[in-house]
mmCIF file of C-alpha atoms in Angstrom:
data_model
loop_
_atom_site.group_PDB
_atom_site.id
_atom_site.type_symbol
_atom_site.label_atom_id
_atom_site.label_comp_id
_atom_site.label_asym_id
_atom_site.label_seq_id
_atom_site.Cartn_x
_atom_site.Cartn_y
_atom_site.Cartn_z
ATOM 1 C CA MET A 127 176.807 -84.822 -101.838
ATOM 2 C CA THR A 128 178.821 -81.989 -100.230
ATOM 3 C CA VAL A 129 178.653 -81.281 -96.641
ATOM 4 C CA SER A 130 178.640 -77.820 -94.980
ATOM 5 C CA LEU A 131 180.839 -76.993 -92.379
ATOM 6 C CA SER A 132 178.701 -73.867 -91.060
ATOM 7 C CA ASP A 133 177.601 -74.913 -87.970
ATOM 8 C CA HIS A 134 181.672 -75.016 -87.095
ATOM 9 C CA VAL A 135 182.503 -71.816 -88.870
ATOM 10 C CA GLY A 136 179.966 -69.115 -87.498
ATOM 11 C CA GLY A 137 176.503 -70.310 -88.236
ATOM 12 C CA THR A 138 174.628 -69.974 -91.682
ATOM 13 C CA ASP A 139 173.358 -66.614 -93.216
ATOM 14 C CA ALA A 140 171.582 -65.922 -96.769
ATOM 15 C CA ALA A 141 174.314 -63.363 -97.356
ATOM 16 C CA MET A 142 177.429 -64.996 -96.138
ATOM 17 C CA PRO A 143 179.941 -65.542 -98.679
ATOM 18 C CA ARG A 144 180.535 -69.484 -99.777
ATOM 19 C CA VAL A 145 183.647 -70.657 -99.949
ATOM 20 C CA THR A 146 184.136 -74.344 -101.654
ATOM 21 C CA VAL A 147 187.116 -76.826 -99.989
ATOM 22 C CA ILE A 148 187.944 -79.510 -101.920
ATOM 23 C CA GLN A 149 189.467 -82.527 -99.735
ATOM 24 C CA ASN A 150 191.647 -84.638 -101.654
ATOM 25 C CA SER A 151 192.288 -87.387 -98.646
ATOM 26 C CA PRO A 152 191.241 -88.321 -95.820
ATOM 27 C CA ASP A 153 194.307 -87.786 -93.892
ATOM 28 C CA ALA A 154 194.441 -83.956 -95.188
ATOM 29 C CA GLY A 155 191.440 -82.017 -93.995
ATOM 30 C CA LEU A 156 190.906 -78.422 -93.167
ATOM 31 C CA ASP A 157 192.137 -79.016 -89.489
ATOM 32 C CA ARG A 158 192.515 -75.904 -87.674
ATOM 33 C CA PHE A 159 191.379 -74.088 -90.617
ATOM 34 C CA ALA A 160 187.648 -75.250 -89.785
ATOM 35 C CA GLU A 161 187.847 -73.354 -86.668
ATOM 36 C CA TRP A 162 189.470 -70.088 -87.997
ATOM 37 C CA LEU A 163 187.377 -69.752 -91.364
ATOM 38 C CA THR A 164 184.734 -67.652 -89.443
ATOM 39 C CA GLY A 165 182.167 -65.833 -90.958
ATOM 40 C CA VAL A 166 181.897 -67.546 -94.527
ATOM 41 C CA ASP A 167 179.658 -70.823 -95.052
ATOM 42 C CA VAL A 168 182.425 -73.655 -96.082
ATOM 43 C CA ARG A 169 181.114 -76.488 -98.206
ATOM 44 C CA LEU A 170 183.488 -79.111 -98.332
ATOM 45 C CA VAL A 171 183.992 -81.457 -101.379
ATOM 46 C CA ARG A 172 185.321 -84.850 -101.092
ATOM 47 C CA PRO A 173 186.407 -86.026 -104.449
ATOM 48 C CA ASP A 174 188.250 -88.833 -103.339
ATOM 49 C CA LEU A 175 185.231 -90.323 -102.200
ATOM 50 C CA GLY A 176 183.202 -89.734 -105.178
ATOM 51 C CA GLU A 177 182.017 -86.388 -104.878
ATOM 52 C CA ALA A 178 181.901 -84.675 -108.185
ATOM 53 C CA LEU A 179 183.925 -81.268 -108.556
ATOM 54 C CA PRO A 180 181.841 -78.075 -108.660
ATOM 55 C CA GLY A 181 182.470 -76.086 -111.770
ATOM 56 C CA PRO A 182 183.568 -72.810 -111.767
ATOM 57 C CA ALA A 183 180.112 -71.018 -111.413
ATOM 58 C CA GLU A 184 179.383 -73.347 -108.523
ATOM 59 C CA VAL A 185 182.658 -72.729 -106.209
ATOM 60 C CA GLY A 186 181.002 -69.453 -104.781
ATOM 61 C CA ASP A 187 183.072 -66.574 -103.618
ATOM 62 C CA GLY A 188 186.337 -68.721 -102.766
ATOM 63 C CA LEU A 189 188.139 -71.984 -103.551
ATOM 64 C CA VAL A 190 190.303 -73.939 -101.227
ATOM 65 C CA VAL A 191 192.398 -76.821 -102.277
ATOM 66 C CA LEU A 192 194.039 -79.165 -99.695
ATOM 67 C CA GLY A 193 197.009 -81.104 -99.621
ATOM 68 C CA GLY A 194 196.890 -85.275 -100.273
ATOM 69 C CA PRO A 195 199.693 -88.022 -100.513
ATOM 70 C CA MET A 196 199.312 -87.726 -104.311
ATOM 71 C CA THR A 197 201.476 -86.191 -107.023
ATOM 72 C CA ALA A 198 200.334 -83.269 -109.023
ATOM 73 C CA TYR A 199 200.394 -85.553 -111.913
ATOM 74 C CA ASP A 200 198.794 -88.627 -110.302
ATOM 75 C CA ASP A 201 195.803 -88.708 -112.514
ATOM 76 C CA ALA A 202 195.571 -92.500 -112.802
ATOM 77 C CA ALA A 203 195.403 -92.878 -108.869
ATOM 78 C CA ALA A 204 193.574 -89.812 -108.426
ATOM 79 C CA PRO A 205 191.301 -89.216 -111.664
ATOM 80 C CA TRP A 206 189.870 -85.894 -110.238
ATOM 81 C CA LEU A 207 193.159 -84.376 -110.325
ATOM 82 C CA ARG A 208 192.952 -83.349 -114.020
ATOM 83 C CA PRO A 209 189.343 -81.544 -113.601
ATOM 84 C CA LEU A 210 190.672 -80.166 -110.730
ATOM 85 C CA ARG A 211 193.698 -78.629 -112.413
ATOM 86 C CA ASP A 212 190.982 -77.301 -114.662
ATOM 87 C CA LEU A 213 189.118 -75.483 -112.174
ATOM 88 C CA LEU A 214 191.807 -73.533 -110.531
ATOM 89 C CA ALA A 215 193.106 -72.439 -113.963
ATOM 90 C CA VAL A 216 189.441 -71.192 -114.638
ATOM 91 C CA VAL A 217 189.040 -69.886 -111.114
ATOM 92 C CA SER A 218 192.312 -68.386 -110.935
ATOM 93 C CA ALA A 219 191.737 -66.231 -114.136
ATOM 94 C CA THR A 220 188.532 -64.613 -112.354
ATOM 95 C CA ASP A 221 188.107 -62.329 -109.164
ATOM 96 C CA VAL A 222 186.990 -64.988 -106.812
ATOM 97 C CA PRO A 223 190.107 -65.798 -104.363
ATOM 98 C CA ALA A 224 191.449 -69.512 -104.703
ATOM 99 C CA LEU A 225 194.239 -71.104 -102.116
ATOM 100 C CA GLY A 226 196.164 -74.292 -102.935
ATOM 101 C CA ILE A 227 198.017 -75.933 -99.861
ATOM 102 C CA CYS A 228 201.093 -78.082 -100.202
ATOM 103 C CA LEU A 229 199.552 -80.231 -102.872
ATOM 104 C CA GLY A 230 196.828 -77.786 -104.128
ATOM 105 C CA ALA A 231 199.684 -75.039 -104.815
ATOM 106 C CA GLN A 232 201.429 -77.724 -106.991
ATOM 107 C CA LEU A 233 198.307 -78.368 -108.881
ATOM 108 C CA LEU A 234 197.633 -74.441 -109.373
ATOM 109 C CA ALA A 235 201.231 -74.269 -110.722
ATOM 110 C CA VAL A 236 200.448 -77.382 -112.992
ATOM 111 C CA ALA A 237 197.073 -75.733 -113.848
ATOM 112 C CA ARG A 238 199.094 -72.216 -115.023
ATOM 113 C CA GLY A 239 202.077 -73.467 -116.930
ATOM 114 C CA GLY A 240 204.578 -74.120 -114.053
ATOM 115 C CA ARG A 241 206.156 -77.386 -112.995
ATOM 116 C CA VAL A 242 206.630 -79.698 -110.367
ATOM 117 C CA GLU A 243 209.568 -81.884 -109.719
ATOM 118 C CA LEU A 244 208.859 -85.403 -108.094
ATOM 119 C CA ALA A 245 210.735 -86.224 -104.971
ATOM 120 C CA ALA A 246 213.166 -83.511 -105.395
ATOM 121 C CA PRO A 247 216.521 -83.805 -104.848
ATOM 122 C CA PRO A 248 216.828 -81.468 -101.908
ATOM 123 C CA GLY A 249 214.736 -84.279 -100.018
ATOM 124 C CA ARG A 250 211.725 -84.385 -98.167
ATOM 125 C CA GLU A 251 210.792 -80.990 -96.222
ATOM 126 C CA VAL A 252 209.515 -82.093 -92.692
ATOM 127 C CA GLY A 253 208.720 -79.763 -89.237
ATOM 128 C CA VAL A 254 208.773 -76.187 -88.733
ATOM 129 C CA ILE A 255 210.434 -74.126 -91.319
ATOM 130 C CA ASP A 256 211.131 -70.087 -91.480
ATOM 131 C CA VAL A 257 209.272 -69.001 -94.519
ATOM 132 C CA ARG A 258 211.131 -66.012 -95.892
ATOM 133 C CA TRP A 259 209.000 -63.332 -97.080
ATOM 134 C CA ARG A 260 209.851 -61.564 -100.366
ATOM 135 C CA PRO A 261 209.639 -57.339 -101.109
ATOM 136 C CA GLU A 262 206.644 -58.289 -103.228
ATOM 137 C CA ALA A 263 204.775 -59.819 -100.009
ATOM 138 C CA ALA A 264 204.831 -56.663 -98.061
ATOM 139 C CA SER A 265 201.776 -55.345 -100.466
ATOM 140 C CA ASP A 266 199.923 -58.648 -101.181
ATOM 141 C CA ALA A 267 196.293 -58.980 -100.222
ATOM 142 C CA LEU A 268 196.860 -62.411 -98.875
ATOM 143 C CA VAL A 269 199.910 -63.151 -97.151
ATOM 144 C CA GLY A 270 200.716 -58.956 -96.809
ATOM 145 C CA PRO A 271 199.296 -59.455 -93.217
ATOM 146 C CA VAL A 272 201.243 -62.352 -92.338
ATOM 147 C CA VAL A 273 204.354 -59.865 -93.257
ATOM 148 C CA GLU A 274 203.571 -57.585 -90.689
ATOM 149 C CA THR A 275 203.720 -60.236 -87.976
ATOM 150 C CA ALA A 276 207.106 -61.498 -89.087
ATOM 151 C CA THR A 277 210.466 -61.364 -87.693
ATOM 152 C CA ALA A 278 213.010 -58.586 -87.857
ATOM 153 C CA ALA A 279 214.896 -61.351 -90.582
ATOM 154 C CA ARG A 280 211.148 -61.345 -92.548
ATOM 155 C CA THR A 281 210.602 -64.454 -91.362
ATOM 156 C CA SER A 282 207.212 -66.960 -90.293
ATOM 157 C CA PRO A 283 207.416 -70.270 -88.522
ATOM 158 C CA GLN A 284 205.157 -72.662 -90.538
ATOM 159 C CA PRO A 285 204.695 -76.763 -90.827
ATOM 160 C CA SER A 286 205.843 -78.100 -93.661
ATOM 161 C CA MET A 287 205.748 -82.020 -94.914
ATOM 162 C CA HIS A 288 206.545 -82.471 -98.796
ATOM 163 C CA GLY A 289 208.834 -84.362 -101.185
ATOM 164 C CA ASP A 290 207.636 -82.885 -104.439
ATOM 165 C CA ALA A 291 208.189 -79.244 -105.155
ATOM 166 C CA VAL A 292 207.357 -76.489 -107.572
ATOM 167 C CA VAL A 293 210.601 -75.656 -109.627
ATOM 168 C CA ASP A 294 209.210 -73.494 -112.301
ATOM 169 C CA LEU A 295 206.457 -70.885 -111.595
ATOM 170 C CA PRO A 296 203.740 -70.164 -113.887
ATOM 171 C CA ARG A 297 204.585 -67.247 -116.469
ATOM 172 C CA GLY A 298 203.193 -64.017 -114.798
ATOM 173 C CA ALA A 299 203.286 -65.519 -111.312
ATOM 174 C CA VAL A 300 204.547 -63.480 -108.111
ATOM 175 C CA TRP A 301 206.696 -65.051 -106.261
ATOM 176 C CA LEU A 302 206.211 -64.314 -102.604
ATOM 177 C CA ALA A 303 208.229 -66.600 -100.382
ATOM 178 C CA SER A 304 210.927 -69.035 -100.388
ATOM 179 C CA SER A 305 213.042 -71.152 -97.649
ATOM 180 C CA VAL A 306 216.300 -72.383 -96.884
ATOM 181 C CA THR A 307 215.543 -75.957 -98.931
ATOM 182 C CA TYR A 308 213.039 -75.022 -101.607
ATOM 183 C CA PRO A 309 212.643 -71.373 -103.266
ATOM 184 C CA PHE A 310 208.976 -71.307 -104.076
ATOM 185 C CA GLN A 311 207.274 -71.574 -100.748
ATOM 186 C CA ALA A 312 204.257 -69.247 -101.994
ATOM 187 C CA PHE A 313 203.110 -67.581 -104.964
ATOM 188 C CA ARG A 314 200.559 -65.928 -106.734
ATOM 189 C CA ILE A 315 198.737 -66.186 -109.939
ATOM 190 C CA GLY A 316 195.660 -64.048 -110.771
ATOM 191 C CA SER A 317 193.497 -64.442 -108.170
ATOM 192 C CA ALA A 318 194.743 -67.219 -106.562
ATOM 193 C CA TRP A 319 197.769 -68.243 -104.215
ATOM 194 C CA GLY A 320 199.920 -71.328 -103.507
ATOM 195 C CA LEU A 321 201.599 -72.154 -100.412
ATOM 196 C CA GLN A 322 204.009 -75.265 -100.241
ATOM 197 C CA PHE A 323 203.449 -75.077 -96.042
ATOM 198 C CA HIS A 324 200.590 -75.866 -93.998
ATOM 199 C CA PRO A 325 199.035 -72.977 -91.983
ATOM 200 C CA GLU A 326 196.288 -75.443 -91.523
ATOM 201 C CA ALA A 327 198.011 -77.737 -89.721
ATOM 202 C CA GLY A 328 198.180 -78.849 -86.030
ATOM 203 C CA VAL A 329 200.463 -81.043 -84.088
ATOM 204 C CA GLU A 330 198.458 -84.238 -84.470
ATOM 205 C CA THR A 331 197.929 -83.481 -88.083
ATOM 206 C CA MET A 332 201.573 -83.320 -88.352
ATOM 207 C CA ARG A 333 202.090 -86.490 -86.136
ATOM 208 C CA ALA A 334 200.032 -88.204 -88.196
ATOM 209 C CA TRP A 335 201.804 -87.207 -91.401
ATOM 210 C CA ALA A 336 205.132 -87.891 -89.774
ATOM 211 C CA ASP A 337 204.307 -91.254 -88.644
ATOM 212 C CA GLY A 338 203.283 -92.045 -92.517
ATOM 213 C CA HIS A 339 206.951 -91.651 -93.658
ATOM 214 C CA ASP A 340 209.605 -94.159 -92.747
ATOM 215 C CA ASP A 341 212.301 -90.947 -93.475
ATOM 216 C CA VAL A 342 211.075 -88.487 -90.993
ATOM 217 C CA ASP A 343 211.646 -88.579 -87.185
ATOM 218 C CA THR A 344 208.257 -88.070 -85.999
ATOM 219 C CA GLU A 345 209.287 -86.809 -82.236
ATOM 220 C CA ASP A 346 211.228 -84.428 -83.806
ATOM 221 C CA VAL A 347 208.470 -82.834 -85.950
ATOM 222 C CA VAL A 348 206.346 -82.870 -82.826
ATOM 223 C CA ALA A 349 209.182 -81.291 -80.554
ATOM 224 C CA GLN A 350 209.285 -78.363 -83.350
ATOM 225 C CA MET A 351 205.671 -77.885 -83.333
ATOM 226 C CA THR A 352 205.528 -78.096 -79.470
ATOM 227 C CA ALA A 353 208.658 -75.880 -79.200
ATOM 228 C CA ARG A 354 207.092 -72.879 -81.771
ATOM 229 C CA ALA A 355 203.276 -73.703 -81.167
ATOM 230 C CA GLU A 356 202.372 -70.356 -80.206
ATOM 231 C CA ALA A 357 204.377 -68.271 -83.279
ATOM 232 C CA VAL A 358 202.983 -71.079 -85.724
ATOM 233 C CA GLU A 359 199.555 -71.010 -84.435
ATOM 234 C CA ALA A 360 199.364 -67.250 -84.485
ATOM 235 C CA CYS A 361 200.731 -67.211 -88.006
ATOM 236 C CA GLY A 362 198.242 -69.566 -89.280
ATOM 237 C CA ARG A 363 195.183 -67.686 -87.976
ATOM 238 C CA VAL A 364 196.438 -64.491 -89.495
ATOM 239 C CA PHE A 365 196.394 -66.377 -92.806
ATOM 240 C CA ALA A 366 192.860 -67.424 -91.990
ATOM 241 C CA ASP A 367 191.713 -64.419 -91.383
ATOM 242 C CA ALA A 368 193.481 -62.434 -94.108
ATOM 243 C CA PHE A 369 191.928 -64.968 -96.392
ATOM 244 C CA VAL A 370 188.322 -64.614 -94.888
ATOM 245 C CA THR A 371 188.417 -60.778 -95.557
ATOM 246 C CA LEU A 372 189.862 -61.326 -98.959
ATOM 247 C CA ILE A 373 186.734 -63.650 -99.732
ATOM 248 C CA ARG A 374 184.204 -61.157 -97.913
ATOM 249 C CA ASP A 375 185.963 -57.731 -99.616
ATOM 250 C CA ARG A 376 185.987 -59.261 -103.173
ATOM 251 C CA ALA A 377 182.394 -60.928 -102.452
ATOM 252 C CA ALA A 378 180.850 -57.436 -101.436
ATOM 253 C CA THR A 379 182.277 -55.759 -104.527
ATOM 254 C CA ARG A 380 180.796 -58.278 -106.828
ATOM 255 C CA ARG A 381 177.490 -58.113 -105.566
ATOM 256 C CA VAL A 382 177.455 -53.958 -105.419
ATOM 257 C CA SER A 383 178.242 -54.324 -109.279
ATOM 258 C CA VAL A 384 175.817 -56.771 -110.162
#
């Protein structure tokens, strides 16, 4: 049974756009996005607990696919990943905004013909990274507002925790951002965006993720999150606001056309 988070994101309204959130793991939830995705009816689906994925027509006005410890190809351990990739492939070919975060971005890339490398040679990217925006990002509907708040060097600080990485973008994808360690930090394909980093993650989530890896210095990660807390939070809020605005605008256009 799906769970509505509307009580946490501004109440329920018949005209409120509905966003489906796919959570793949108990430790990779909406975190701060649960508070920041305001003005939409968020419905949470937990395939890791046996809940059925929605069909493309049941997603509503937006789709978010969160992270998780599994790989983008781990169909044996997480059998819902294949239909989730299919869902991303179909939704991204419509006008419904979709957002894939970390594992979600990797699933999106694979779903549309890209490639993910497992345990990529540069190693695990952890802590707060500087996401460098490419020229194409300035006019992008989702990341454009974030670029407007970026530093003079066109970078934004964001939490990161991953070892797998997208190494080939799907054909037709727009490359939006990179980092020193990995090139494909953000991309757009159709109506979907993939973010390798975690705009939703707060310090306690990052602490828990770091604790789960023997090769990660938890206190260093926490120190990075603490030192750059204001900028990280501000950037995450802009992401959430921009995604909600995109959902609401496209939902309104869709309803007028009907």
